[in-house]
Coordinates of C-alpha atoms in Angstrom, one line a residue:
A195 CA -3.7 -6.2 -0.1
S196 CA -0.1 -4.8 1.1
A197 CA 0.9 -1.2 0.7
V198 CA 2.6 -0.9 -2.4
T199 CA 5.2 1.8 -3.2
M200 CA 4.9 3.7 -6.0
F201 CA 8.7 4.9 -7.5
S202 CA 7.1 6.4 -10.3
T203 CA 5.1 8.8 -8.0
P204 CA 5.7 12.7 -9.8
G205 CA 7.6 15.1 -6.8
G206 CA 8.0 11.5 -4.7
N207 CA 10.7 11.4 -2.0
R208 CA 14.2 11.3 -4.2
S209 CA 16.4 10.8 -1.2
A210 CA 14.0 7.9 -0.5
I211 CA 14.6 6.8 -4.3
N212 CA 17.9 7.1 -4.3
S213 CA 18.5 5.3 -1.0
A214 CA 16.6 2.4 -2.5
S215 CA 18.7 2.4 -5.3
T216 CA 21.7 2.1 -3.5
R217 CA 20.7 -0.6 -1.4
I218 CA 19.8 -3.0 -4.4
E219 CA 23.4 -2.3 -5.7
A220 CA 24.8 -3.0 -2.6
G221 CA 22.8 -6.4 -2.4
V222 CA 20.8 -5.4 0.8
L223 CA 17.1 -5.4 -0.8
A224 CA 17.6 -9.2 -1.8
P225 CA 14.1 -11.1 -3.1
E226 CA 12.2 -13.0 -0.4
I227 CA 11.0 -15.8 -2.8
G228 CA 8.0 -18.1 -2.2
R229 CA 5.2 -19.3 -4.7
H230 CA 2.6 -16.6 -5.5
N231 CA -0.2 -16.6 -7.8
I232 CA 0.2 -13.8 -10.5
R233 CA -3.4 -13.3 -11.5
V234 CA -4.2 -13.0 -7.7
I235 CA -1.3 -10.5 -7.5
I236 CA -2.8 -8.5 -10.3
E237 CA -6.5 -8.6 -9.6
E238 CA -5.5 -6.8 -6.2
I239 CA -3.2 -4.0 -8.1
L240 CA -6.4 -3.3 -11.0
L241 CA -8.4 -2.7 -7.7
Q242 CA -6.0 -0.1 -6.5
F243 CA -5.7 1.5 -9.9
T244 CA -9.2 1.7 -10.8
P245 CA -10.5 5.1 -8.6
L246 CA -7.2 6.7 -10.5
A247 CA -8.7 5.2 -13.8
Q248 CA -12.3 6.3 -13.1
Q249 CA -10.6 10.0 -12.1
K250 CA -8.7 10.2 -14.9
S251 CA -11.6 8.5 -17.6
I252 CA -9.1 6.2 -18.9
A253 CA -10.4 2.3 -19.5
L254 CA -8.0 -0.2 -17.4
T255 CA -8.5 -3.6 -18.8
A256 CA -6.6 -6.9 -18.1
Q257 CA -6.1 -10.2 -20.5
M258 CA -5.1 -13.1 -18.3
E259 CA -5.0 -16.1 -20.1
L260 CA -3.8 -18.4 -17.3
K261 CA -5.9 -20.3 -15.2
N262 CA -3.4 -21.2 -11.8
P263 CA -0.2 -19.6 -12.6
I264 CA 1.9 -19.7 -9.3
L265 CA 5.1 -18.2 -9.9
Q266 CA 8.4 -18.5 -8.0
C267 CA 8.9 -14.6 -7.0
D268 CA 8.6 -11.9 -4.5
R269 CA 5.4 -11.0 -3.9
G270 CA 6.0 -7.2 -2.5
R271 CA 8.2 -6.7 -5.3
V272 CA 6.1 -7.4 -8.1
E273 CA 3.9 -5.6 -6.6
Q274 CA 6.1 -2.5 -7.0
V275 CA 7.1 -3.4 -10.7
L276 CA 3.5 -3.3 -11.6
S277 CA 2.7 0.1 -9.8
N278 CA 5.7 1.4 -11.3
L279 CA 4.8 0.6 -14.6
L280 CA 0.9 1.6 -14.1
G281 CA 1.9 4.5 -12.6
N282 CA 4.0 5.7 -15.5
A283 CA 1.3 4.4 -18.2
F284 CA -1.8 6.6 -16.3
K285 CA 0.8 9.7 -16.6
F286 CA 1.1 9.6 -20.1
T287 CA -2.2 8.3 -21.2
P288 CA -4.6 11.1 -22.2
A289 CA -8.0 11.1 -20.9
N290 CA -10.4 8.7 -22.6
G291 CA -7.0 6.1 -23.4
Q292 CA -6.7 2.8 -22.5
V293 CA -4.0 0.9 -20.1
E294 CA -4.2 -2.5 -20.3
I295 CA -2.4 -5.9 -18.3
I296 CA -1.5 -8.5 -20.5
L297 CA -0.6 -12.0 -18.9
K298 CA 0.6 -14.7 -21.2
S299 CA 2.1 -18.2 -20.2
R300 CA 5.8 -19.0 -21.8
E301 CA 7.5 -22.5 -21.7
R302 CA 9.4 -21.8 -18.1
D303 CA 7.9 -18.2 -17.4
V304 CA 4.8 -15.7 -17.7
Q305 CA 5.3 -12.8 -19.5
I306 CA 3.3 -9.8 -18.1
T307 CA 3.0 -7.0 -20.2
I308 CA 1.4 -3.0 -19.7
Q309 CA 0.7 -1.2 -22.6
D310 CA -1.0 2.1 -22.8
N311 CA -2.0 4.7 -26.1
G312 CA -0.3 7.5 -24.8
P313 CA 2.8 9.5 -26.9
G314 CA 5.0 6.8 -27.1
I315 CA 9.1 6.8 -26.8
N316 CA 11.6 8.4 -29.5
P317 CA 13.1 5.3 -30.8
D318 CA 16.8 6.5 -29.9
Q319 CA 16.0 6.7 -26.0
L320 CA 14.9 3.1 -26.1
P321 CA 17.7 1.6 -25.0
R322 CA 18.4 4.2 -22.3
I323 CA 15.1 4.1 -20.7
F324 CA 16.2 1.8 -17.7
D325 CA 19.6 3.6 -16.8
K326 CA 19.4 5.8 -13.6
F327 CA 18.2 9.5 -13.9
W328 CA 16.7 8.8 -17.3
Q329 CA 14.6 11.3 -19.0
E330 CA 13.2 11.6 -22.1
K331 CA 12.1 15.7 -22.5
S332 CA 10.3 15.4 -26.1
T333 CA 7.5 13.3 -24.9
A334 CA 7.2 14.9 -21.1
R335 CA 8.6 11.8 -19.9
Q336 CA 10.4 13.5 -16.8
G337 CA 11.3 12.6 -13.4
T338 CA 14.4 11.2 -11.3
G339 CA 14.4 8.2 -13.7
L340 CA 15.0 5.7 -11.0
G341 CA 11.5 3.9 -11.0
L342 CA 12.4 2.2 -14.2
S343 CA 16.0 1.2 -13.1
I344 CA 14.9 0.2 -9.3
A345 CA 12.3 -2.2 -11.7
K346 CA 14.4 -3.4 -13.9
A347 CA 16.5 -4.3 -10.7
F348 CA 13.8 -6.0 -9.0
V349 CA 12.9 -7.9 -12.1
E350 CA 16.3 -9.1 -12.8
A351 CA 16.7 -10.2 -9.3
Q352 CA 13.8 -12.6 -9.2
G353 CA 15.3 -14.2 -12.2
G354 CA 13.4 -12.2 -15.0
R355 CA 14.0 -9.9 -17.6
I356 CA 12.2 -6.3 -18.5
W357 CA 12.1 -4.8 -22.1
V358 CA 10.2 -1.9 -23.6
E359 CA 8.5 -1.3 -27.0
S360 CA 7.2 1.7 -28.7
E361 CA 6.3 4.3 -31.3
V362 CA 6.0 8.1 -31.2
G363 CA 2.6 8.6 -31.6
R364 CA 1.1 5.1 -30.9
G365 CA 1.4 4.0 -27.0
A366 CA 4.7 2.4 -25.2
Q367 CA 4.7 -1.7 -24.2
F368 CA 6.4 -2.7 -21.3
H369 CA 7.5 -6.2 -20.7
F370 CA 8.8 -8.5 -18.1
T371 CA 9.3 -11.7 -17.2
L372 CA 8.9 -13.9 -14.0
P373 CA 9.6 -17.7 -13.6
V374 CA 7.1 -20.3 -13.3
A375 CA 7.4 -22.2 -9.9
P376 CA 8.1 -25.7 -10.1
P377 CA 5.3 -28.5 -9.3
L378 CA 5.6 -29.4 -5.9
S379 CA 6.5 -33.0 -5.1
S380 CA 2.8 -34.4 -4.6
E381 CA 2.0 -32.8 -8.1
K382 CA 5.1 -34.4 -9.8
S383 CA 5.1 -37.7 -9.0
P384 CA 2.1 -39.4 -10.7
K385 CA 1.4 -43.0 -10.0
K386 CA 3.1 -45.4 -12.0
E387 CA 1.4 -47.6 -14.0
F388 CA 2.6 -51.0 -14.3
T389 CA 2.7 -52.9 -17.8
G390 CA 1.8 -56.4 -18.7
K391 CA 5.6 -58.0 -18.1
E392 CA 6.0 -55.6 -14.9
R393 CA 2.7 -57.3 -13.5
S394 CA 4.1 -60.4 -14.4
D395 CA 7.1 -60.3 -12.9
L396 CA 5.7 -58.9 -9.6
E397 CA 3.4 -62.2 -9.4
C398 CA 6.7 -64.5 -9.9
S399 CA 9.2 -63.1 -7.6
P400 CA 9.9 -65.6 -5.5
T401 CA 8.7 -64.7 -1.7

């Protein structure tokens, strides 16, 4: 698996994070869009976080209803978004708590949810949570705040959106969407079945 940069790492390199944010705004970090199986990406991220889950005595689970979810996305950026959201979830989930990834199919995209049963976020802070340098002191969600800002930029650059739902004392659910890849030409051109009339016309056509 490729190395994943976790922007949510406590005490991380602030100048590096600021540099990444500036490059995103300038359009330098344009996504490298390709066809990727999101189930495979999630399974690899789960493996990376399993040691941390064991260390903190947190149950890490996943619900993935899709069999072959091929997305049109930048794999590296998706890995970074997942790592950021999972890192935050582990940071604020107590021992013997639970962190879960949920993958759901929708009409033209998939929705990925990272949910925890940590302290939650105050309702008045939710509209600002993806702002730069945001921090919510009452629930000890402190840091540079750029992690979620960058995650938002990465998701939106790939044609998706990201949002959060939370109640104080009931954990948080971070959701984001990514577009499903269009079918390949070989997948969307089924053989034509002729009707009786069409067969008759073909048979009677002059040579």
